[in-house]
Short mmCIF file of C-alpha atoms and ligand atoms in Angstrom, two decimals:
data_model
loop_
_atom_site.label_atom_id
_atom_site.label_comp_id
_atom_site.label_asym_id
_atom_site.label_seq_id
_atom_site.Cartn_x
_atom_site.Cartn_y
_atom_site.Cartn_z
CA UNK A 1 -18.40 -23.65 63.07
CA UNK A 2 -18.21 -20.47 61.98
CA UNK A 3 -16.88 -21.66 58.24
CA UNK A 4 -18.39 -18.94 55.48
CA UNK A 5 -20.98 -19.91 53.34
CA UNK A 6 -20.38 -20.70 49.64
CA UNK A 7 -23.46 -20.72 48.36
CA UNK A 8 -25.76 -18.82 50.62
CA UNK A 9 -29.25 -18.19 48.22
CA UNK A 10 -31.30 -20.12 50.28
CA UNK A 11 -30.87 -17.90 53.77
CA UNK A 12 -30.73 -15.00 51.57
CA UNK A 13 -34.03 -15.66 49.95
CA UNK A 14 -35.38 -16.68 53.32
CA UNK A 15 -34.45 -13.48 54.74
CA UNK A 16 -36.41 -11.86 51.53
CA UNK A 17 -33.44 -10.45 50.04
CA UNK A 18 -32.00 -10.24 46.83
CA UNK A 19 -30.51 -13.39 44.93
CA UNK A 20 -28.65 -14.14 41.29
CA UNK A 21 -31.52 -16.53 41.17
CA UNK A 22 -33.82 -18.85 42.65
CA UNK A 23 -32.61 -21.56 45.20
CA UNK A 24 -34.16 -24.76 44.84
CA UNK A 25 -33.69 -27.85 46.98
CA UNK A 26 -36.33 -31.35 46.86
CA UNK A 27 -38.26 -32.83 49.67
CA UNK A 28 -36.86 -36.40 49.95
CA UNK A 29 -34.08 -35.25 47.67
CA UNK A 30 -31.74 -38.10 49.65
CA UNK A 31 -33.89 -41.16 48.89
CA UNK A 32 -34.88 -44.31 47.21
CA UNK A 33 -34.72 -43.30 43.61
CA UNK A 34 -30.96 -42.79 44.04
CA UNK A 35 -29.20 -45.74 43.11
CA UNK A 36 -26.57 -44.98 45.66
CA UNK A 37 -28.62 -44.12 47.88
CA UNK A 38 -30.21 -47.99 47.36
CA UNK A 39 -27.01 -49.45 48.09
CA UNK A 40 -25.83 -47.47 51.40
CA UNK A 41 -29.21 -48.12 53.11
CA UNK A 42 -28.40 -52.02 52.07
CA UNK A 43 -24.95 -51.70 53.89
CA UNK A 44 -26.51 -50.16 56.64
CA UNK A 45 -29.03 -53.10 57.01
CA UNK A 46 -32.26 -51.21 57.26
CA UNK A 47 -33.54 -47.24 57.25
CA UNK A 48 -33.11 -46.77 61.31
CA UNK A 49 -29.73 -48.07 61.53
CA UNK A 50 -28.64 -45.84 58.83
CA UNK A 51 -30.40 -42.84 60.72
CA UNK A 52 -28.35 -43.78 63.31
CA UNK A 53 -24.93 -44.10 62.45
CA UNK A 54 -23.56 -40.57 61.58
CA UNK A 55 -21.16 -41.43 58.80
CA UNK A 56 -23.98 -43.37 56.57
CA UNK A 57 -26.41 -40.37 57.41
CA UNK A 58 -23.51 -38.32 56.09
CA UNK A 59 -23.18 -40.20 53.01
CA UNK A 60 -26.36 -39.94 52.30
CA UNK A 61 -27.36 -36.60 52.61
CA UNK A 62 -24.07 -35.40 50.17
CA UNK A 63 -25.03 -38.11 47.51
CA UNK A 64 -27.80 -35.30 46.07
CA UNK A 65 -25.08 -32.48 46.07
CA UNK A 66 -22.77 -34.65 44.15
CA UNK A 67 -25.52 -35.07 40.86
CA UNK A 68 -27.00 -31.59 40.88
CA UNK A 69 -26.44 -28.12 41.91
CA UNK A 70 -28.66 -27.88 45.06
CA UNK A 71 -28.84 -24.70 47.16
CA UNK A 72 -29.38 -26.66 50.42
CA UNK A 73 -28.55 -29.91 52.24
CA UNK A 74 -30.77 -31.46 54.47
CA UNK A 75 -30.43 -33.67 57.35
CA UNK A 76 -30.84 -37.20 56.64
CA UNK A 77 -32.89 -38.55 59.56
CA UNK A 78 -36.92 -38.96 60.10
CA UNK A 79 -39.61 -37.53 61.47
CA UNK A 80 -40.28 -40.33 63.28
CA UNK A 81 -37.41 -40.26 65.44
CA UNK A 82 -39.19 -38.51 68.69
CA UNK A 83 -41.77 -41.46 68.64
CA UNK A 84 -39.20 -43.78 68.32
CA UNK A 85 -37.45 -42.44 71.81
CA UNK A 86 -40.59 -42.09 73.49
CA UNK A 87 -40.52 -45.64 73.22
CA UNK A 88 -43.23 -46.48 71.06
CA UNK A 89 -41.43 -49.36 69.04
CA UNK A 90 -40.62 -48.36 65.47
CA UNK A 91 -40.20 -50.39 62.68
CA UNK A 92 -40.32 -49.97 59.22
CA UNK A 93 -42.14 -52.63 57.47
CA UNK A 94 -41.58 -53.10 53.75
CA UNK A 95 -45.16 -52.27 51.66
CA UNK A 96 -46.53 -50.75 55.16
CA UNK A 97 -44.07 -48.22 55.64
CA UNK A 98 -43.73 -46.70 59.56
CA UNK A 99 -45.48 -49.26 62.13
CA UNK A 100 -45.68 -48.74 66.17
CA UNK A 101 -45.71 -51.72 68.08
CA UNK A 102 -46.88 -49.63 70.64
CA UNK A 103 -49.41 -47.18 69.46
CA UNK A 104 -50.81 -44.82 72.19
CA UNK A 105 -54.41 -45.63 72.89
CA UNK A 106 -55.99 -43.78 76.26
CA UNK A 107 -55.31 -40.66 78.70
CA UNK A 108 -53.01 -42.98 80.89
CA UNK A 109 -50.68 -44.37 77.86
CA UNK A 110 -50.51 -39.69 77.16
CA UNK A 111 -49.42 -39.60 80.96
CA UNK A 112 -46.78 -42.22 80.75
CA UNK A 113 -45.09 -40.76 77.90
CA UNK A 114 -41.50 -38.86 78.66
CA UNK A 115 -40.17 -36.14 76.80
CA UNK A 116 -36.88 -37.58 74.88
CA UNK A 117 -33.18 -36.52 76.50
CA UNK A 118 -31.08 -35.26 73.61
CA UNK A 119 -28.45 -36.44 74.66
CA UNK A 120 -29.17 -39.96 75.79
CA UNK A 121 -31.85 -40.71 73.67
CA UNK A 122 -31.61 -38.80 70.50
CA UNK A 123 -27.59 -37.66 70.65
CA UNK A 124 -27.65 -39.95 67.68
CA UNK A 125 -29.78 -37.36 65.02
CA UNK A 126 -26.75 -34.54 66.84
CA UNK A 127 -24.07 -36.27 65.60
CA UNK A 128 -25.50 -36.47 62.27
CA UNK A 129 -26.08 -33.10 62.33
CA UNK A 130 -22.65 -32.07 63.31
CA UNK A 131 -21.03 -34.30 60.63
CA UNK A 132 -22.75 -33.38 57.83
CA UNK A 133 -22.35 -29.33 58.76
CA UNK A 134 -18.27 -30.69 59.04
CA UNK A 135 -18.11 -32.64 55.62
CA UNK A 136 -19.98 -29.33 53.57
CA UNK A 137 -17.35 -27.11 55.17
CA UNK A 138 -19.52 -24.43 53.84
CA UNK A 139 -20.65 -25.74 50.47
CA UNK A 140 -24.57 -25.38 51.09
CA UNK A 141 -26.29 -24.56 54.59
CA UNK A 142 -28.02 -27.63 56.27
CA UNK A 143 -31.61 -27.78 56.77
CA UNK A 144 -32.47 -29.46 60.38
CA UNK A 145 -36.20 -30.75 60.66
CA UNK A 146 -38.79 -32.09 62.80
CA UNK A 147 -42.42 -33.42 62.34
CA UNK A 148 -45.30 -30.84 63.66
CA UNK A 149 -47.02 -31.84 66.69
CA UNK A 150 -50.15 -33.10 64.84
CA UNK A 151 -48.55 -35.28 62.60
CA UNK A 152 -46.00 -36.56 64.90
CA UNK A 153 -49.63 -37.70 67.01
CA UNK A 154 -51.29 -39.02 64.22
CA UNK A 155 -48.45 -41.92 63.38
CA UNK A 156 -48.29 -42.58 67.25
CA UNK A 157 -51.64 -42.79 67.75
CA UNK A 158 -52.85 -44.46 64.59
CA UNK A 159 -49.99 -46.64 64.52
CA UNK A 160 -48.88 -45.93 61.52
CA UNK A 161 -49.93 -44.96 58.20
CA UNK A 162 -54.17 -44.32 57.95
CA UNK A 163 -56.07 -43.07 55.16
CA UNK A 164 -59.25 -41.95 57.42
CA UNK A 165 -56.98 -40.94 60.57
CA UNK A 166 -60.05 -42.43 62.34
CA UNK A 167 -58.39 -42.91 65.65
CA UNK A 168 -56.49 -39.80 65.98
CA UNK A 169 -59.80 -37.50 65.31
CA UNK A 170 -61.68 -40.03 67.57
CA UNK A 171 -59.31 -39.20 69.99
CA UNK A 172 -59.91 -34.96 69.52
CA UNK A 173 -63.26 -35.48 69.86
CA UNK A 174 -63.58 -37.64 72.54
CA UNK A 175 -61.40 -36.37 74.97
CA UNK A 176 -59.75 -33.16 73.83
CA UNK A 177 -58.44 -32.76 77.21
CA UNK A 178 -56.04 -35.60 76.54
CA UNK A 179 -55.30 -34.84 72.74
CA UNK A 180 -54.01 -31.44 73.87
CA UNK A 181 -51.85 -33.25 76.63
CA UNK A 182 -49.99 -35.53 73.84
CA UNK A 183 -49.57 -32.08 71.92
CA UNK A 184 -48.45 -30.43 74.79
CA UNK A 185 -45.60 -32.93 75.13
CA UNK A 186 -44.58 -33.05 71.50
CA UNK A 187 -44.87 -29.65 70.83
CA UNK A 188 -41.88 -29.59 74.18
CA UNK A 189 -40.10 -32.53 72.80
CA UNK A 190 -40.09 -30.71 69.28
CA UNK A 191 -38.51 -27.10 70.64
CA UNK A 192 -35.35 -29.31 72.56
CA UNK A 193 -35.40 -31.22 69.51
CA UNK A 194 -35.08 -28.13 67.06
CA UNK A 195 -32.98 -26.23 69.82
CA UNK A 196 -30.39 -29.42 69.89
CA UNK A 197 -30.27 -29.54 66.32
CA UNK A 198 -28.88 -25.48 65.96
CA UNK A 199 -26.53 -26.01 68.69
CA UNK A 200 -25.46 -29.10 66.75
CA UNK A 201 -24.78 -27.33 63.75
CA UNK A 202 -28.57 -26.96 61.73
CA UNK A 203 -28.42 -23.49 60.05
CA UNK A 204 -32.37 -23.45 59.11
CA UNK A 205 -35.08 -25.44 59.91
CA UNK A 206 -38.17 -27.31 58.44
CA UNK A 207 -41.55 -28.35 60.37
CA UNK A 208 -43.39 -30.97 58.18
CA UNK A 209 -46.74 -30.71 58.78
CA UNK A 210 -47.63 -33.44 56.45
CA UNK A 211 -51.19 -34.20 58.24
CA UNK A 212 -52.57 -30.66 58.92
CA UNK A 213 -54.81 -30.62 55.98
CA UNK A 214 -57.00 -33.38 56.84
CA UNK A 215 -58.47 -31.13 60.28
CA UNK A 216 -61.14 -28.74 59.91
CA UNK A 217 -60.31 -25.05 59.85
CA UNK A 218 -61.25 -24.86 63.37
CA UNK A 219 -59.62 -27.60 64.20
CA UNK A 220 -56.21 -27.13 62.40
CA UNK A 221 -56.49 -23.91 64.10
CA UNK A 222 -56.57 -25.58 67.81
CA UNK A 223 -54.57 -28.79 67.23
CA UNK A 224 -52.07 -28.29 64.64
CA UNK A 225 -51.40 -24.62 64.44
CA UNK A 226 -51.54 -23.83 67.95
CA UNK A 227 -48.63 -25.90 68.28
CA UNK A 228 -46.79 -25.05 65.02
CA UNK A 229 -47.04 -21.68 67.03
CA UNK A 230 -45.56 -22.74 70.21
CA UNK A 231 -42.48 -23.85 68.27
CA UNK A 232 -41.77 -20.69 66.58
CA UNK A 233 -41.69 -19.13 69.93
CA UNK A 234 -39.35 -21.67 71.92
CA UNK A 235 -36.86 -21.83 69.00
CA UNK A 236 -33.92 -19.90 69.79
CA UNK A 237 -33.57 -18.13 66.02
CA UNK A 238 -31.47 -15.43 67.17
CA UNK A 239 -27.59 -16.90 68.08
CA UNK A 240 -25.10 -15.50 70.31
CA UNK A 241 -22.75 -15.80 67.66
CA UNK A 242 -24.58 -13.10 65.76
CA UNK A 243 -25.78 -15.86 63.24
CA UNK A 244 -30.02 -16.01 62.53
CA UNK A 245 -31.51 -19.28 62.45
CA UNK A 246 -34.57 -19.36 59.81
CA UNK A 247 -37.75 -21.60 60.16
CA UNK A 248 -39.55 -23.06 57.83
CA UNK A 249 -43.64 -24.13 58.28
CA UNK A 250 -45.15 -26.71 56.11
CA UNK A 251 -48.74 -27.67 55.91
CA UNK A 252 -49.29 -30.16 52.99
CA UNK A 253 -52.63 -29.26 51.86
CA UNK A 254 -52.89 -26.41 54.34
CA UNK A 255 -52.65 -23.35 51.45
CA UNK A 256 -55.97 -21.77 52.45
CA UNK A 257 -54.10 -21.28 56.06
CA UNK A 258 -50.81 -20.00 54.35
CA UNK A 259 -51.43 -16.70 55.93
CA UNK A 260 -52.11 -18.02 59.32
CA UNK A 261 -48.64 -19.92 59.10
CA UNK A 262 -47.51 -16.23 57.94
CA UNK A 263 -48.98 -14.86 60.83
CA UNK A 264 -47.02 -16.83 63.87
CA UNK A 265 -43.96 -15.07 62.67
CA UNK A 266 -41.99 -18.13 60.87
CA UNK A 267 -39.58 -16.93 58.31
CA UNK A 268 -41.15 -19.06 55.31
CA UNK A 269 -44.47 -20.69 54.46
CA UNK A 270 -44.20 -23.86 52.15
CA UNK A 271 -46.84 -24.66 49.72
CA UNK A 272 -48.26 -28.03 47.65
CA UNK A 273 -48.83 -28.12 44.04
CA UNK A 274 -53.38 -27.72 44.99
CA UNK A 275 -52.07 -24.34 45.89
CA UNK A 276 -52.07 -20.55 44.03
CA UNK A 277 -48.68 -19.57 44.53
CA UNK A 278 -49.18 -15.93 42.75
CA UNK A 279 -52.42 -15.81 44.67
CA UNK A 280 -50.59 -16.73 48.29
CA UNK A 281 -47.71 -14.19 47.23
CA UNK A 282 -50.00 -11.10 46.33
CA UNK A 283 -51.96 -11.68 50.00
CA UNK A 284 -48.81 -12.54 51.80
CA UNK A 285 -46.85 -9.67 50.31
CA UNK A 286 -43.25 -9.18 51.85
CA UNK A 287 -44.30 -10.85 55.51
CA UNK A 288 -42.79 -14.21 54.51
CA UNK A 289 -40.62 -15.48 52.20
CA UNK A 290 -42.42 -19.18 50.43
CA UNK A 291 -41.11 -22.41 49.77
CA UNK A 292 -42.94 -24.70 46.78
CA UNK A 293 -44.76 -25.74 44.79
CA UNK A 294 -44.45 -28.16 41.80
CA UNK A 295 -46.20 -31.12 41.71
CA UNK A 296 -43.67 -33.96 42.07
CA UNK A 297 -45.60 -35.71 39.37
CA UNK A 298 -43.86 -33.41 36.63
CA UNK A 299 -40.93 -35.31 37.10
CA UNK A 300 -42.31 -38.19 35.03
CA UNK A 301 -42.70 -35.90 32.24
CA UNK A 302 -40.29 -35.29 29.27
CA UNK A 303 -37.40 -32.95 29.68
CA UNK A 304 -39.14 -29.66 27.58
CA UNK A 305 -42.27 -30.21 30.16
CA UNK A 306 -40.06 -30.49 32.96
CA UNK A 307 -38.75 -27.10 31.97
CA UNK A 308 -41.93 -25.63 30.80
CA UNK A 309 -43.62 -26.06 34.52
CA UNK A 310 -40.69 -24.88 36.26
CA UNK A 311 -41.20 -21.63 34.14
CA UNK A 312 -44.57 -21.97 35.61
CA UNK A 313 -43.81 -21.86 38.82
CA UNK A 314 -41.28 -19.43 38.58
CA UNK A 315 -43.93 -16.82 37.26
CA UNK A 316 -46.20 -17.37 39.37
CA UNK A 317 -44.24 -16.40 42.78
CA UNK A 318 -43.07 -14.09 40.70
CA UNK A 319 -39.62 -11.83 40.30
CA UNK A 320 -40.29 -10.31 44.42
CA UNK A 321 -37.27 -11.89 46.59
CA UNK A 322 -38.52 -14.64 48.62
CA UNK A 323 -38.86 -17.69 46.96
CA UNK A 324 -37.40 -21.07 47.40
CA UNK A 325 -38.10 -23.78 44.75
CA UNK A 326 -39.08 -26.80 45.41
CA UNK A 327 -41.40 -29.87 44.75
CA UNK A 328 -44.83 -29.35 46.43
CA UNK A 329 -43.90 -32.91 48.54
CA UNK A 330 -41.22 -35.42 48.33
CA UNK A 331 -39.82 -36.57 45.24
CA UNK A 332 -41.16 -39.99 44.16
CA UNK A 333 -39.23 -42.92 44.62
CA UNK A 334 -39.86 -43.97 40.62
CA UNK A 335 -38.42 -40.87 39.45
CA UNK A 336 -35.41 -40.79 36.77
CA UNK A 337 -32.42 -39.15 38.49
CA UNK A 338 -31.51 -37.50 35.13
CA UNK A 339 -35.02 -35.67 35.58
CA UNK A 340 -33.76 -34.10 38.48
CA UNK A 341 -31.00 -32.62 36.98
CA UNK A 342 -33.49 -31.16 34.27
CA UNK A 343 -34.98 -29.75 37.05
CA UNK A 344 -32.62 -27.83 38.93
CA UNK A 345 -30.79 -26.92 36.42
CA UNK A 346 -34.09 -25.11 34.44
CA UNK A 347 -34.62 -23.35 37.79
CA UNK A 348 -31.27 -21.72 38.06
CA UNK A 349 -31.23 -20.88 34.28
CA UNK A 350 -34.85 -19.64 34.15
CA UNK A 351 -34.42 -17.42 37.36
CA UNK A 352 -31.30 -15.84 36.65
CA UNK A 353 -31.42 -11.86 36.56
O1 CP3 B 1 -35.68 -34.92 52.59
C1 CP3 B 1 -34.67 -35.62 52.82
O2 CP3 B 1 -33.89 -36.02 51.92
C2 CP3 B 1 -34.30 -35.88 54.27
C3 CP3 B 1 -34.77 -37.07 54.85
C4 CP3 B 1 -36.22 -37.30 55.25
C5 CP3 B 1 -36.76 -38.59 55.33
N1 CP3 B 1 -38.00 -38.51 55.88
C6 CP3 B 1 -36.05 -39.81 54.92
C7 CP3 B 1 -36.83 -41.04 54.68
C8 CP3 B 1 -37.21 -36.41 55.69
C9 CP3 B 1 -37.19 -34.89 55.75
C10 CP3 B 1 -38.33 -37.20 56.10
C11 CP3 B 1 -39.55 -36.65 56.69
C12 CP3 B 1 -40.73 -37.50 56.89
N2 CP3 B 1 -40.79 -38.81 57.29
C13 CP3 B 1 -42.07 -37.06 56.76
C14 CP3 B 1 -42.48 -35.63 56.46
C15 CP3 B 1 -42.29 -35.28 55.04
C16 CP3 B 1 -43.35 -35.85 54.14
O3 CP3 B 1 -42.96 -36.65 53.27
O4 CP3 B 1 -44.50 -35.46 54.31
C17 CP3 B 1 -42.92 -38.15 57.04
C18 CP3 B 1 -44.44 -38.14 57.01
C19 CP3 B 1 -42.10 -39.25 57.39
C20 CP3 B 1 -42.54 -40.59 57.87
C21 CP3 B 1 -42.02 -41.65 56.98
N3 CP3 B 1 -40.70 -42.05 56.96
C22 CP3 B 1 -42.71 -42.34 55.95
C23 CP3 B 1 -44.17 -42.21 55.65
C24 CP3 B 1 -41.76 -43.15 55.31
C25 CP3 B 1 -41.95 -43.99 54.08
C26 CP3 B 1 -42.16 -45.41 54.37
C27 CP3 B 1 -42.20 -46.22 53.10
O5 CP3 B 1 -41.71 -47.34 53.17
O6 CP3 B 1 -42.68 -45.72 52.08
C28 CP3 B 1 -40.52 -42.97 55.95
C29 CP3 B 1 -39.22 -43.62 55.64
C30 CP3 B 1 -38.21 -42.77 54.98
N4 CP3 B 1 -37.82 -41.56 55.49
C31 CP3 B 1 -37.47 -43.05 53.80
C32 CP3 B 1 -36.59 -41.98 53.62
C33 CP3 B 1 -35.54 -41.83 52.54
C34 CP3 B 1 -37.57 -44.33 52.97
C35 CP3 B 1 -36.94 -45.40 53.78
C36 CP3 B 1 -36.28 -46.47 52.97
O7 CP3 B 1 -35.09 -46.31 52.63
O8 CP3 B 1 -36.91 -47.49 52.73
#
């Protein structure tokens, strides 16, 4: 375990301090527009099955460090796993993306649900973890993740994938009492889930808000941060073997409430592209360090673009320590792998003091 890092930028600018230059790492960065990536999911006969077997999740999570010089691994797996053991019925249906065969509908389906054993029911996303932190041998740390609360609720109570998240709201404002029950439970689920994942192996970690930003400011306030908050608090950052565990918050769409995320004490606030990065990074000052933000669009561009809104970004977080570069949301599946390589290579060579 206690192999010494490599390449350790990305803690270092997550702790704020001083680095040679700018890590950067991509949302999705193991993923369809990989052709290798295309071919290991077909071995492993469909995306869950290749979650769960620890060698393919392996595979797959290296194939990004092989093309390009990332500062970061992270865990191949889903966000979707925690519905999945609470027994909801996941598939993934081509066109549709994630389905529930059993969606959560009233108070009594919140009562019935039971908070996942790690071991048992989700030992699988461990072992993953504890492979891939074996096969980098200290190349790159490994990012562990988790859906928040919120959007972990919306898939199980929509069912899936919504546009006007019509039942999940319907559900907050009908009968808070039991919204805040199914939070409750996630938000419990989520800690062991995170907590697992460091002893595992996970030497930072990532909560994807991806659905925050549809809620009112009140209401992201009482159902999405509230919970974000109660995560930062039950993650044990702080290990025994002297090692510091960093978290990540993520609210796509969510930049007005950057400074809230600031405020529960996580160690770095991720932005989207919709967001002022130098205006987020004058308010925040030195309390966080921030993850983002280029559009993921960019990518489709030609090469001197490419490098032109990296430069972009770049100045407008600015030359303070703290900054991690990366797409505003996952990388398309259409994208050109040679773009990528424009990419992180113009953010190295642009950043370098
Ligand atoms: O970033 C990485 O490389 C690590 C792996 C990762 C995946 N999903 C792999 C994946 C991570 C971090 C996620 C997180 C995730 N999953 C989020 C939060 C991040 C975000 O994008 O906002 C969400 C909302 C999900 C739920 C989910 N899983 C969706 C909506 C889909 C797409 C379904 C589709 O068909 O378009 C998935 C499946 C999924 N997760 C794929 C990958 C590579 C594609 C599956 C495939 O191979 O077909």
């Amino acid at each position: 375990m206690a192999t010494e890092l490599k390449n350790d930028r990305y803690l270092k600018a997550l702790a704020r301090k001083p680095v040679d230059c700018t890590p950067v790492w991509i949302m999705r960065q193991a993923g369809r527009y990989l052709p290798e990536y295309r071919e290991t999911r077909a071995r492993a006969g469909s995306f869950m099955e290749l979650c769960r077997s620890a060698e393919l999740a392996c595979e797959v999570t290296l194939q990004p460090l092989e093309r390009y010089d990332l500062d970061a691994a992270i865990l191949f797996s889903d966000i979707l796993t925690i519905p999945d053991a609470m027994d909801l019925g996941l598939k993934f249906v081509p066109g549709q993306g994630p389905v529930f065969e059993r969606p959560v509908k009233t108070h009594a389906d919140i009562k019935a649900i039971k908070r996942p054993d790690m071991i048992s029911d989700l030992g699988y996303v461990m072992n993953a973890v504890s492979t891939i932190r074996k096969a980098l041998n200290g190349r790159v740390p490994l990012i562990g993740f988790t859906g928040s609360p919120w959007t972990l609720a919306t898939y199980m109570v929509e069912g899936g994938t919504t546009k006007d998240f019509a039942k999940v709201k319907g559900l907050v404002y009908s009968d808070p009492k039991a919204a805040h029950l199914l939070l409750d439970i996630l938000a419990d689920s989520v800690i062991d889930y995170l907590n697992a994942q460091i002893e595992a192996g996970a030497q930072s970690l990532m909560v994807f808000d991806t659905w925050g930003g549809v809620l009112a400011p009140h209401d992201y306030r009482e159902f999405s941060l509230r919970y974000m908050q109660k995560i930062v608090d039950g993650v044990k950052r702080d290990r025994e073997d002297g090692s510091y565990i960093p978290v990540v918050l993520f609210t796509k769409g969510g930049g007005q409430w950057a400074p809230l995320l600031a405020d529960t004490g996580a160690d770095g606030v991720g932005i989207d592209w919709t967001a002022d990065a130098a205006v987020l990074r004058a308010e925040l000052g030195d309390k966080v360090a921030m993850q983002g933000n280029l559009d993921p669009s960019v990518l489709y561009a030609p090469d001197e673009v490419i490098r032109r809104e990296v430069k972009r970004v770049l100045d407008a977080f600015g030359p303070k320590p703290g900054h991690v570069f990366n797409l505003g949301h996952g990388i398309h599946q259409y994208v050109d792998p040679a773009k990528v390589k424009v990419l992180v290579d113009a953010v190295h060579e642009l950043s370098r003091n």
